Amino acid sequence: MTLEFYKYQGTGNDFVMVDNRSLFFPKQNTELIEKLCDRRFGIGADGLILLENDTETDFKMVYYNSDGNESSMCGNGGRCLVAFAKQLNVIENATTFIATDGLHHATVAPDGLVSLQMIDVNEIKITPEYVFLNTGSPHHVQIVEDLKNYNIKEQGAAIRYGALYGKAGSNVNFVSQINDDTFAVRTYERGVEDETLACGTGVTAVAIAMHATGVTAATRINTNVEGGKLEVSFEKNGSQYTQVFLKGPAAFVFKGQIEI
Protein backbone atom coordinates (compact mmCIF):
# COMPACT_ATOMS: atom_id res chain seq x y z
CA MET A 1 0.00 0.00 0.00
CA THR A 2 1.18 3.52 -0.79
CA LEU A 3 0.87 5.94 2.11
CA GLU A 4 0.49 9.65 1.38
CA PHE A 5 1.94 11.74 4.19
CA TYR A 6 2.82 15.31 5.08
CA LYS A 7 5.80 16.46 7.10
CA TYR A 8 5.48 19.38 9.56
CA GLN A 9 7.78 20.92 12.15
CA GLY A 10 7.26 23.32 15.03
CA THR A 11 10.56 24.83 16.26
CA GLY A 12 12.35 21.71 15.06
CA ASN A 13 9.93 19.28 16.72
CA ASP A 14 8.95 17.31 13.60
CA PHE A 15 6.00 15.09 12.77
CA VAL A 16 4.65 12.79 10.08
CA MET A 17 1.04 13.80 9.42
CA VAL A 18 -1.55 11.45 7.94
CA ASP A 19 -5.11 12.30 6.89
CA ASN A 20 -6.91 9.32 8.42
CA ARG A 21 -10.49 10.53 8.08
CA SER A 22 -11.27 7.33 6.12
CA LEU A 23 -9.70 5.24 8.95
CA PHE A 24 -7.45 3.30 6.55
CA PHE A 25 -4.26 3.56 8.62
CA PRO A 26 -3.19 0.38 10.52
CA LYS A 27 -3.14 2.03 13.95
CA GLN A 28 -2.09 -1.07 15.88
CA ASN A 29 1.02 -1.61 13.77
CA THR A 30 3.63 -0.30 16.22
CA GLU A 31 6.54 -1.49 14.07
CA LEU A 32 5.23 0.41 11.04
CA ILE A 33 4.84 3.66 12.98
CA GLU A 34 8.33 3.28 14.45
CA LYS A 35 9.77 2.64 10.97
CA LEU A 36 8.00 5.67 9.46
CA CYS A 37 9.53 7.85 12.20
CA ASP A 38 13.00 6.33 11.78
CA ARG A 39 15.45 8.91 10.43
CA ARG A 40 17.48 6.36 8.47
CA PHE A 41 15.00 3.75 7.27
CA GLY A 42 11.82 5.82 7.14
CA ILE A 43 10.60 9.40 6.78
CA GLY A 44 12.09 10.64 10.04
CA ALA A 45 10.19 12.37 12.83
CA ASP A 46 9.76 12.79 16.57
CA GLY A 47 6.24 11.41 16.21
CA LEU A 48 3.37 10.48 13.91
CA ILE A 49 -0.05 12.14 14.05
CA LEU A 50 -3.34 11.00 12.55
CA LEU A 51 -6.06 13.51 11.75
CA GLU A 52 -9.45 11.82 12.14
CA ASN A 53 -13.10 12.83 12.08
CA ASP A 54 -14.88 13.67 15.33
CA THR A 55 -18.63 14.02 15.80
CA GLU A 56 -18.50 17.00 18.18
CA THR A 57 -15.40 18.96 17.11
CA ASP A 58 -13.57 19.79 13.89
CA PHE A 59 -11.25 16.79 14.11
CA LYS A 60 -9.54 14.30 16.40
CA MET A 61 -5.81 14.12 17.12
CA VAL A 62 -4.21 10.68 17.54
CA TYR A 63 -0.54 10.93 18.50
CA TYR A 64 2.25 8.34 18.47
CA ASN A 65 5.79 8.76 19.75
CA SER A 66 8.65 7.74 17.47
CA ASP A 67 8.87 4.41 19.32
CA GLY A 68 5.51 3.54 17.73
CA ASN A 69 3.39 3.74 20.87
CA GLU A 70 0.35 5.97 21.27
CA SER A 71 1.22 8.67 23.76
CA SER A 72 -0.06 11.55 25.85
CA MET A 73 -0.59 15.09 24.52
CA CYS A 74 2.03 16.75 22.34
CA GLY A 75 1.82 20.55 22.28
CA ASN A 76 3.91 21.24 19.19
CA GLY A 77 2.26 18.29 17.47
CA GLY A 78 -1.13 19.78 18.24
CA ARG A 79 -0.08 23.11 16.78
CA CYS A 80 1.28 21.42 13.66
CA LEU A 81 -1.92 19.39 13.31
CA VAL A 82 -3.93 22.63 13.35
CA ALA A 83 -1.79 23.94 10.48
CA PHE A 84 -2.27 20.61 8.68
CA ALA A 85 -6.06 20.81 9.14
CA LYS A 86 -5.97 24.29 7.62
CA GLN A 87 -3.94 23.01 4.66
CA LEU A 88 -6.57 20.28 4.12
CA ASN A 89 -9.36 22.91 4.30
CA VAL A 90 -10.84 21.14 7.31
CA ILE A 91 -10.72 24.47 9.17
CA GLU A 92 -10.07 28.13 8.40
CA ASN A 93 -8.32 30.18 11.10
CA ALA A 94 -9.93 28.92 14.31
CA THR A 95 -10.71 25.44 15.52
CA THR A 96 -11.77 23.15 18.31
CA PHE A 97 -10.46 19.59 18.35
CA ILE A 98 -10.25 16.61 20.66
CA ALA A 99 -7.03 14.96 21.84
CA THR A 100 -6.12 12.34 24.41
CA ASP A 101 -6.18 14.92 27.22
CA GLY A 102 -9.49 16.50 26.19
CA LEU A 103 -10.78 19.51 24.29
CA HIS A 104 -8.44 22.09 22.71
CA HIS A 105 -9.04 25.46 21.06
CA ALA A 106 -6.57 26.96 18.62
CA THR A 107 -6.14 29.84 16.18
CA VAL A 108 -3.88 30.43 13.20
CA ALA A 109 -2.59 34.00 12.78
CA PRO A 110 -1.93 35.61 9.38
CA ASP A 111 1.82 35.19 9.96
CA GLY A 112 1.34 31.44 10.42
CA LEU A 113 1.87 31.36 14.18
CA VAL A 114 -0.44 28.86 15.86
CA SER A 115 -1.78 29.50 19.36
CA LEU A 116 -3.04 26.38 21.13
CA GLN A 117 -4.96 26.30 24.38
CA MET A 118 -3.52 23.71 26.75
CA ILE A 119 -5.26 22.02 29.68
CA ASP A 120 -5.72 23.77 33.02
CA VAL A 121 -3.14 22.87 35.67
CA ASN A 122 -4.11 22.60 39.34
CA GLU A 123 -1.67 20.07 40.77
CA ILE A 124 2.00 21.05 41.04
CA LYS A 125 4.58 19.21 43.11
CA ILE A 126 7.30 21.61 44.26
CA THR A 127 10.51 20.36 45.88
CA PRO A 128 13.85 22.13 46.51
CA GLU A 129 15.41 20.26 43.57
CA TYR A 130 12.64 20.10 40.97
CA VAL A 131 9.00 20.73 40.07
CA PHE A 132 6.65 18.10 38.65
CA LEU A 133 3.37 18.82 36.86
CA ASN A 134 1.18 17.50 34.07
CA THR A 135 0.43 19.79 31.12
CA GLY A 136 -1.17 17.06 29.02
CA SER A 137 2.01 15.02 29.49
CA PRO A 138 4.01 14.54 32.71
CA HIS A 139 7.00 16.87 33.12
CA HIS A 140 9.93 17.12 35.50
CA VAL A 141 11.35 20.67 35.56
CA GLN A 142 14.81 21.39 36.96
CA ILE A 143 17.04 24.47 36.90
CA VAL A 144 20.66 23.65 36.05
CA GLU A 145 23.98 25.47 35.64
CA ASP A 146 25.66 25.68 32.22
CA LEU A 147 22.64 24.43 30.27
CA LYS A 148 24.49 24.78 26.97
CA ASN A 149 27.01 22.07 27.89
CA TYR A 150 24.69 19.93 30.03
CA ASN A 151 24.44 16.25 29.05
CA ILE A 152 20.70 16.20 28.38
CA LYS A 153 20.46 12.63 27.12
CA GLU A 154 22.42 11.08 29.97
CA GLN A 155 20.93 13.15 32.80
CA GLY A 156 17.43 13.09 31.31
CA ALA A 157 17.46 9.31 30.94
CA ALA A 158 18.67 8.91 34.53
CA ILE A 159 15.64 10.84 35.81
CA ARG A 160 13.16 9.39 33.29
CA TYR A 161 14.10 5.79 34.18
CA GLY A 162 14.91 6.46 37.84
CA ALA A 163 12.92 5.49 40.91
CA LEU A 164 11.22 8.89 41.06
CA TYR A 165 8.67 8.18 38.30
CA GLY A 166 8.47 4.41 38.14
CA LYS A 167 7.78 2.40 35.01
CA ALA A 168 5.76 5.13 33.27
CA GLY A 169 8.61 7.64 33.53
CA SER A 170 8.43 11.36 32.83
CA ASN A 171 9.62 13.90 30.31
CA VAL A 172 12.51 15.90 31.75
CA ASN A 173 13.15 19.62 31.23
CA PHE A 174 16.38 21.40 32.13
CA VAL A 175 16.10 25.16 32.51
CA SER A 176 18.28 28.27 32.67
CA GLN A 177 16.90 31.77 33.33
CA ILE A 178 17.85 34.46 30.81
CA ASN A 179 15.88 37.38 32.25
CA ASP A 180 12.67 37.93 34.20
CA ASP A 181 10.33 36.55 31.54
CA THR A 182 12.67 34.49 29.34
CA PHE A 183 14.07 31.01 29.93
CA ALA A 184 16.25 28.63 27.92
CA VAL A 185 14.87 25.08 27.90
CA ARG A 186 16.24 21.72 26.77
CA THR A 187 14.03 18.63 26.99
CA TYR A 188 14.53 14.88 27.14
CA GLU A 189 11.36 13.26 25.77
CA ARG A 190 10.18 9.81 26.78
CA GLY A 191 9.07 7.80 23.75
CA VAL A 192 11.77 9.51 21.71
CA GLU A 193 14.31 8.60 24.42
CA ASP A 194 16.54 11.49 23.50
CA GLU A 195 16.65 15.27 23.46
CA THR A 196 14.28 16.90 20.98
CA LEU A 197 14.75 20.38 19.52
CA ALA A 198 11.56 21.53 21.26
CA CYS A 199 8.71 20.23 23.41
CA GLY A 200 5.43 22.14 23.62
CA THR A 201 4.02 20.55 26.76
CA GLY A 202 7.54 20.86 28.19
CA VAL A 203 7.91 24.62 27.78
CA THR A 204 4.34 24.99 29.06
CA ALA A 205 5.37 23.07 32.18
CA VAL A 206 8.52 25.17 32.55
CA ALA A 207 6.62 28.47 32.31
CA ILE A 208 4.08 27.43 34.94
CA ALA A 209 6.75 25.93 37.19
CA MET A 210 8.85 29.09 37.11
CA HIS A 211 5.79 31.15 38.04
CA ALA A 212 4.60 28.73 40.74
CA THR A 213 8.02 28.77 42.44
CA GLY A 214 8.31 32.56 42.31
CA VAL A 215 11.26 32.61 39.93
CA THR A 216 9.20 34.93 37.73
CA ALA A 217 6.05 37.01 38.21
CA ALA A 218 5.40 37.17 34.46
CA THR A 219 2.28 35.51 33.07
CA ARG A 220 3.54 35.69 29.48
CA ILE A 221 6.80 33.81 29.24
CA ASN A 222 9.26 33.41 26.39
CA THR A 223 11.16 30.16 26.03
CA ASN A 224 14.24 29.65 23.90
CA VAL A 225 14.45 26.03 22.76
CA GLU A 226 17.08 24.41 20.56
CA GLY A 227 14.82 24.78 17.50
CA GLY A 228 13.59 28.34 18.02
CA LYS A 229 11.27 30.29 20.30
CA LEU A 230 7.90 29.51 21.89
CA GLU A 231 5.63 31.68 24.02
CA VAL A 232 3.48 30.50 26.92
CA SER A 233 0.78 32.63 28.55
CA PHE A 234 -1.64 31.85 31.36
CA GLU A 235 -3.86 33.19 34.13
CA LYS A 236 -3.53 32.28 37.81
CA ASN A 237 -6.83 31.71 39.62
CA GLY A 238 -6.20 30.65 43.20
CA SER A 239 -4.08 27.52 42.97
CA GLN A 240 -5.15 26.82 39.39
CA TYR A 241 -3.51 27.89 36.14
CA THR A 242 -6.11 28.53 33.43
CA GLN A 243 -6.26 30.06 29.94
CA VAL A 244 -2.94 28.39 29.21
CA PHE A 245 -1.79 29.05 25.64
CA LEU A 246 1.23 27.76 23.72
CA LYS A 247 2.16 29.93 20.74
CA GLY A 248 4.76 29.47 18.02
CA PRO A 249 5.46 28.54 14.40
CA ALA A 250 4.09 25.42 12.70
CA ALA A 251 5.61 24.94 9.28
CA PHE A 252 4.80 22.60 6.39
CA VAL A 253 8.03 20.93 5.23
CA PHE A 254 7.06 18.56 2.42
CA LYS A 255 4.50 16.07 1.12
CA GLY A 256 5.35 12.60 -0.10
CA GLN A 257 4.46 8.96 -0.60
CA ILE A 258 6.01 5.84 0.87
CA GLU A 259 5.31 2.15 0.39
CA ILE A 260 4.16 0.42 3.57
mmCIF file of C-alpha atoms in Angstrom:
data_model
loop_
_atom_site.group_PDB
_atom_site.id
_atom_site.type_symbol
_atom_site.label_atom_id
_atom_site.label_comp_id
_atom_site.label_asym_id
_atom_site.label_seq_id
_atom_site.Cartn_x
_atom_site.Cartn_y
_atom_site.Cartn_z
ATOM 1 C CA MET A 1 0.000 0.000 0.000
ATOM 2 C CA THR A 2 1.182 3.517 -0.791
ATOM 3 C CA LEU A 3 0.870 5.938 2.109
ATOM 4 C CA GLU A 4 0.487 9.646 1.377
ATOM 5 C CA PHE A 5 1.945 11.736 4.187
ATOM 6 C CA TYR A 6 2.818 15.314 5.076
ATOM 7 C CA LYS A 7 5.804 16.464 7.102
ATOM 8 C CA TYR A 8 5.484 19.381 9.555
ATOM 9 C CA GLN A 9 7.777 20.920 12.146
ATOM 10 C CA GLY A 10 7.260 23.325 15.035
ATOM 11 C CA THR A 11 10.556 24.829 16.263
ATOM 12 C CA GLY A 12 12.350 21.708 15.058
ATOM 13 C CA ASN A 13 9.931 19.281 16.722
ATOM 14 C CA ASP A 14 8.954 17.312 13.600
ATOM 15 C CA PHE A 15 6.005 15.091 12.770
ATOM 16 C CA VAL A 16 4.655 12.785 10.077
ATOM 17 C CA MET A 17 1.043 13.795 9.416
ATOM 18 C CA VAL A 18 -1.552 11.448 7.936
ATOM 19 C CA ASP A 19 -5.106 12.304 6.889
ATOM 20 C CA ASN A 20 -6.910 9.321 8.415
ATOM 21 C CA ARG A 21 -10.493 10.527 8.077
ATOM 22 C CA SER A 22 -11.271 7.331 6.124
ATOM 23 C CA LEU A 23 -9.696 5.244 8.945
ATOM 24 C CA PHE A 24 -7.446 3.304 6.547
ATOM 25 C CA PHE A 25 -4.263 3.565 8.618
ATOM 26 C CA PRO A 26 -3.193 0.381 10.516
ATOM 27 C CA LYS A 27 -3.136 2.028 13.946
ATOM 28 C CA GLN A 28 -2.085 -1.073 15.880
ATOM 29 C CA ASN A 29 1.024 -1.611 13.774
ATOM 30 C CA THR A 30 3.628 -0.303 16.219
ATOM 31 C CA GLU A 31 6.537 -1.491 14.068
ATOM 32 C CA LEU A 32 5.232 0.410 11.037
ATOM 33 C CA ILE A 33 4.837 3.662 12.979
ATOM 34 C CA GLU A 34 8.328 3.279 14.446
ATOM 35 C CA LYS A 35 9.766 2.643 10.973
ATOM 36 C CA LEU A 36 8.002 5.667 9.462
ATOM 37 C CA CYS A 37 9.528 7.853 12.202
ATOM 38 C CA ASP A 38 13.001 6.327 11.776
ATOM 39 C CA ARG A 39 15.447 8.915 10.429
ATOM 40 C CA ARG A 40 17.482 6.362 8.470
ATOM 41 C CA PHE A 41 15.003 3.746 7.269
ATOM 42 C CA GLY A 42 11.815 5.815 7.135
ATOM 43 C CA ILE A 43 10.602 9.401 6.780
ATOM 44 C CA GLY A 44 12.092 10.638 10.039
ATOM 45 C CA ALA A 45 10.187 12.371 12.828
ATOM 46 C CA ASP A 46 9.756 12.792 16.573
ATOM 47 C CA GLY A 47 6.238 11.415 16.207
ATOM 48 C CA LEU A 48 3.372 10.479 13.906
ATOM 49 C CA ILE A 49 -0.053 12.140 14.055
ATOM 50 C CA LEU A 50 -3.339 11.001 12.554
ATOM 51 C CA LEU A 51 -6.064 13.511 11.751
ATOM 52 C CA GLU A 52 -9.455 11.818 12.144
ATOM 53 C CA ASN A 53 -13.104 12.827 12.081
ATOM 54 C CA ASP A 54 -14.882 13.669 15.327
ATOM 55 C CA THR A 55 -18.627 14.019 15.805
ATOM 56 C CA GLU A 56 -18.499 16.997 18.180
ATOM 57 C CA THR A 57 -15.396 18.958 17.108
ATOM 58 C CA ASP A 58 -13.569 19.795 13.887
ATOM 59 C CA PHE A 59 -11.251 16.792 14.111
ATOM 60 C CA LYS A 60 -9.541 14.302 16.403
ATOM 61 C CA MET A 61 -5.807 14.121 17.119
ATOM 62 C CA VAL A 62 -4.211 10.681 17.538
ATOM 63 C CA TYR A 63 -0.543 10.934 18.496
ATOM 64 C CA TYR A 64 2.252 8.342 18.475
ATOM 65 C CA ASN A 65 5.793 8.755 19.751
ATOM 66 C CA SER A 66 8.653 7.738 17.469
ATOM 67 C CA ASP A 67 8.869 4.412 19.322
ATOM 68 C CA GLY A 68 5.507 3.540 17.726
ATOM 69 C CA ASN A 69 3.385 3.742 20.866
ATOM 70 C CA GLU A 70 0.349 5.972 21.275
ATOM 71 C CA SER A 71 1.217 8.667 23.756
ATOM 72 C CA SER A 72 -0.059 11.549 25.848
ATOM 73 C CA MET A 73 -0.591 15.088 24.524
ATOM 74 C CA CYS A 74 2.031 16.749 22.337
ATOM 75 C CA GLY A 75 1.816 20.549 22.276
ATOM 76 C CA ASN A 76 3.913 21.241 19.186
ATOM 77 C CA GLY A 77 2.262 18.285 17.469
ATOM 78 C CA GLY A 78 -1.129 19.777 18.244
ATOM 79 C CA ARG A 79 -0.083 23.115 16.780
ATOM 80 C CA CYS A 80 1.279 21.420 13.657
ATOM 81 C CA LEU A 81 -1.923 19.393 13.308
ATOM 82 C CA VAL A 82 -3.932 22.631 13.346
ATOM 83 C CA ALA A 83 -1.791 23.941 10.480
ATOM 84 C CA PHE A 84 -2.272 20.608 8.676
ATOM 85 C CA ALA A 85 -6.058 20.813 9.144
ATOM 86 C CA LYS A 86 -5.969 24.292 7.619
ATOM 87 C CA GLN A 87 -3.940 23.011 4.656
ATOM 88 C CA LEU A 88 -6.570 20.277 4.124
ATOM 89 C CA ASN A 89 -9.359 22.912 4.304
ATOM 90 C CA VAL A 90 -10.843 21.140 7.311
ATOM 91 C CA ILE A 91 -10.718 24.472 9.172
ATOM 92 C CA GLU A 92 -10.067 28.128 8.400
ATOM 93 C CA ASN A 93 -8.321 30.183 11.096
ATOM 94 C CA ALA A 94 -9.928 28.922 14.314
ATOM 95 C CA THR A 95 -10.711 25.435 15.520
ATOM 96 C CA THR A 96 -11.774 23.147 18.313
ATOM 97 C CA PHE A 97 -10.457 19.588 18.347
ATOM 98 C CA ILE A 98 -10.252 16.609 20.661
ATOM 99 C CA ALA A 99 -7.028 14.957 21.836
ATOM 100 C CA THR A 100 -6.119 12.336 24.412
ATOM 101 C CA ASP A 101 -6.181 14.922 27.220
ATOM 102 C CA GLY A 102 -9.493 16.500 26.191
ATOM 103 C CA LEU A 103 -10.779 19.514 24.286
ATOM 104 C CA HIS A 104 -8.437 22.088 22.714
ATOM 105 C CA HIS A 105 -9.045 25.462 21.061
ATOM 106 C CA ALA A 106 -6.573 26.959 18.617
ATOM 107 C CA THR A 107 -6.139 29.843 16.181
ATOM 108 C CA VAL A 108 -3.878 30.433 13.197
ATOM 109 C CA ALA A 109 -2.588 33.999 12.780
ATOM 110 C CA PRO A 110 -1.930 35.611 9.375
ATOM 111 C CA ASP A 111 1.820 35.187 9.964
ATOM 112 C CA GLY A 112 1.338 31.439 10.420
ATOM 113 C CA LEU A 113 1.871 31.362 14.178
ATOM 114 C CA VAL A 114 -0.441 28.856 15.863
ATOM 115 C CA SER A 115 -1.782 29.503 19.357
ATOM 116 C CA LEU A 116 -3.038 26.378 21.132
ATOM 117 C CA GLN A 117 -4.963 26.300 24.381
ATOM 118 C CA MET A 118 -3.520 23.706 26.747
ATOM 119 C CA ILE A 119 -5.257 22.017 29.678
ATOM 120 C CA ASP A 120 -5.715 23.767 33.024
ATOM 121 C CA VAL A 121 -3.143 22.866 35.675
ATOM 122 C CA ASN A 122 -4.106 22.601 39.336
ATOM 123 C CA GLU A 123 -1.668 20.072 40.773
ATOM 124 C CA ILE A 124 1.995 21.049 41.040
ATOM 125 C CA LYS A 125 4.577 19.214 43.110
ATOM 126 C CA ILE A 126 7.300 21.613 44.264
ATOM 127 C CA THR A 127 10.509 20.360 45.884
ATOM 128 C CA PRO A 128 13.853 22.130 46.506
ATOM 129 C CA GLU A 129 15.415 20.261 43.570
ATOM 130 C CA TYR A 130 12.643 20.095 40.971
ATOM 131 C CA VAL A 131 9.002 20.732 40.074
ATOM 132 C CA PHE A 132 6.646 18.105 38.655
ATOM 133 C CA LEU A 133 3.369 18.818 36.860
ATOM 134 C CA ASN A 134 1.176 17.496 34.071
ATOM 135 C CA THR A 135 0.429 19.789 31.118
ATOM 136 C CA GLY A 136 -1.167 17.055 29.020
ATOM 137 C CA SER A 137 2.009 15.021 29.494
ATOM 138 C CA PRO A 138 4.013 14.539 32.710
ATOM 139 C CA HIS A 139 7.000 16.871 33.121
ATOM 140 C CA HIS A 140 9.932 17.115 35.495
ATOM 141 C CA VAL A 141 11.352 20.670 35.563
ATOM 142 C CA GLN A 142 14.805 21.387 36.960
ATOM 143 C CA ILE A 143 17.041 24.475 36.895
ATOM 144 C CA VAL A 144 20.660 23.652 36.047
ATOM 145 C CA GLU A 145 23.976 25.466 35.640
ATOM 146 C CA ASP A 146 25.658 25.681 32.221
ATOM 147 C CA LEU A 147 22.643 24.435 30.274
ATOM 148 C CA LYS A 148 24.494 24.779 26.972
ATOM 149 C CA ASN A 149 27.008 22.068 27.895
ATOM 150 C CA TYR A 150 24.688 19.931 30.027
ATOM 151 C CA ASN A 151 24.442 16.246 29.050
ATOM 152 C CA ILE A 152 20.699 16.203 28.377
ATOM 153 C CA LYS A 153 20.457 12.627 27.116
ATOM 154 C CA GLU A 154 22.418 11.080 29.973
ATOM 155 C CA GLN A 155 20.933 13.146 32.800
ATOM 156 C CA GLY A 156 17.434 13.092 31.309
ATOM 157 C CA ALA A 157 17.456 9.310 30.944
ATOM 158 C CA ALA A 158 18.673 8.914 34.533
ATOM 159 C CA ILE A 159 15.645 10.837 35.806
ATOM 160 C CA ARG A 160 13.162 9.393 33.291
ATOM 161 C CA TYR A 161 14.104 5.794 34.177
ATOM 162 C CA GLY A 162 14.909 6.464 37.840
ATOM 163 C CA ALA A 163 12.920 5.492 40.914
ATOM 164 C CA LEU A 164 11.220 8.890 41.055
ATOM 165 C CA TYR A 165 8.672 8.180 38.303
ATOM 166 C CA GLY A 166 8.471 4.407 38.139
ATOM 167 C CA LYS A 167 7.782 2.403 35.010
ATOM 168 C CA ALA A 168 5.762 5.133 33.268
ATOM 169 C CA GLY A 169 8.609 7.641 33.532
ATOM 170 C CA SER A 170 8.425 11.360 32.828
ATOM 171 C CA ASN A 171 9.619 13.901 30.306
ATOM 172 C CA VAL A 172 12.509 15.901 31.749
ATOM 173 C CA ASN A 173 13.146 19.623 31.228
ATOM 174 C CA PHE A 174 16.376 21.401 32.131
ATOM 175 C CA VAL A 175 16.103 25.162 32.507
ATOM 176 C CA SER A 176 18.278 28.272 32.670
ATOM 177 C CA GLN A 177 16.896 31.767 33.325
ATOM 178 C CA ILE A 178 17.854 34.463 30.811
ATOM 179 C CA ASN A 179 15.877 37.380 32.249
ATOM 180 C CA ASP A 180 12.665 37.933 34.200
ATOM 181 C CA ASP A 181 10.327 36.547 31.541
ATOM 182 C CA THR A 182 12.668 34.486 29.337
ATOM 183 C CA PHE A 183 14.069 31.015 29.927
ATOM 184 C CA ALA A 184 16.253 28.632 27.920
ATOM 185 C CA VAL A 185 14.873 25.085 27.902
ATOM 186 C CA ARG A 186 16.238 21.719 26.773
ATOM 187 C CA THR A 187 14.032 18.630 26.988
ATOM 188 C CA TYR A 188 14.532 14.884 27.143
ATOM 189 C CA GLU A 189 11.364 13.258 25.774
ATOM 190 C CA ARG A 190 10.178 9.814 26.779
ATOM 191 C CA GLY A 191 9.072 7.804 23.752
ATOM 192 C CA VAL A 192 11.769 9.507 21.713
ATOM 193 C CA GLU A 193 14.308 8.599 24.424
ATOM 194 C CA ASP A 194 16.540 11.492 23.504
ATOM 195 C CA GLU A 195 16.649 15.265 23.457
ATOM 196 C CA THR A 196 14.275 16.904 20.979
ATOM 197 C CA LEU A 197 14.751 20.384 19.520
ATOM 198 C CA ALA A 198 11.562 21.529 21.259
ATOM 199 C CA CYS A 199 8.712 20.233 23.406
ATOM 200 C CA GLY A 200 5.433 22.143 23.622
ATOM 201 C CA THR A 201 4.020 20.548 26.762
ATOM 202 C CA GLY A 202 7.541 20.858 28.193
ATOM 203 C CA VAL A 203 7.909 24.619 27.782
ATOM 204 C CA THR A 204 4.344 24.993 29.065
ATOM 205 C CA ALA A 205 5.372 23.071 32.182
ATOM 206 C CA VAL A 206 8.523 25.172 32.554
ATOM 207 C CA ALA A 207 6.618 28.470 32.308
ATOM 208 C CA ILE A 208 4.078 27.434 34.941
ATOM 209 C CA ALA A 209 6.752 25.927 37.194
ATOM 210 C CA MET A 210 8.854 29.088 37.106
ATOM 211 C CA HIS A 211 5.785 31.148 38.043
ATOM 212 C CA ALA A 212 4.600 28.733 40.738
ATOM 213 C CA THR A 213 8.016 28.765 42.438
ATOM 214 C CA GLY A 214 8.306 32.563 42.315
ATOM 215 C CA VAL A 215 11.261 32.607 39.933
ATOM 216 C CA THR A 216 9.201 34.934 37.733
ATOM 217 C CA ALA A 217 6.051 37.010 38.210
ATOM 218 C CA ALA A 218 5.397 37.169 34.457
ATOM 219 C CA THR A 219 2.279 35.506 33.068
ATOM 220 C CA ARG A 220 3.537 35.686 29.480
ATOM 221 C CA ILE A 221 6.798 33.815 29.237
ATOM 222 C CA ASN A 222 9.263 33.407 26.388
ATOM 223 C CA THR A 223 11.157 30.162 26.034
ATOM 224 C CA ASN A 224 14.244 29.649 23.904
ATOM 225 C CA VAL A 225 14.453 26.034 22.761
ATOM 226 C CA GLU A 226 17.080 24.406 20.563
ATOM 227 C CA GLY A 227 14.818 24.778 17.502
ATOM 228 C CA GLY A 228 13.593 28.341 18.015
ATOM 229 C CA LYS A 229 11.272 30.289 20.299
ATOM 230 C CA LEU A 230 7.902 29.505 21.893
ATOM 231 C CA GLU A 231 5.630 31.680 24.018
ATOM 232 C CA VAL A 232 3.478 30.504 26.919
ATOM 233 C CA SER A 233 0.783 32.627 28.549
ATOM 234 C CA PHE A 234 -1.637 31.846 31.362
ATOM 235 C CA GLU A 235 -3.857 33.188 34.128
ATOM 236 C CA LYS A 236 -3.530 32.280 37.806
ATOM 237 C CA ASN A 237 -6.833 31.710 39.623
ATOM 238 C CA GLY A 238 -6.205 30.645 43.202
ATOM 239 C CA SER A 239 -4.080 27.522 42.974
ATOM 240 C CA GLN A 240 -5.149 26.820 39.391
ATOM 241 C CA TYR A 241 -3.509 27.887 36.138
ATOM 242 C CA THR A 242 -6.105 28.531 33.431
ATOM 243 C CA GLN A 243 -6.265 30.064 29.941
ATOM 244 C CA VAL A 244 -2.940 28.390 29.215
ATOM 245 C CA PHE A 245 -1.786 29.053 25.635
ATOM 246 C CA LEU A 246 1.226 27.762 23.721
ATOM 247 C CA LYS A 247 2.161 29.929 20.738
ATOM 248 C CA GLY A 248 4.760 29.475 18.018
ATOM 249 C CA PRO A 249 5.457 28.539 14.402
ATOM 250 C CA ALA A 250 4.086 25.420 12.704
ATOM 251 C CA ALA A 251 5.607 24.935 9.282
ATOM 252 C CA PHE A 252 4.798 22.600 6.386
ATOM 253 C CA VAL A 253 8.033 20.933 5.230
ATOM 254 C CA PHE A 254 7.062 18.562 2.415
ATOM 255 C CA LYS A 255 4.504 16.071 1.124
ATOM 256 C CA GLY A 256 5.354 12.596 -0.097
ATOM 257 C CA GLN A 257 4.462 8.965 -0.601
ATOM 258 C CA ILE A 258 6.007 5.845 0.870
ATOM 259 C CA GLU A 259 5.308 2.152 0.391
ATOM 260 C CA ILE A 260 4.159 0.415 3.572
#
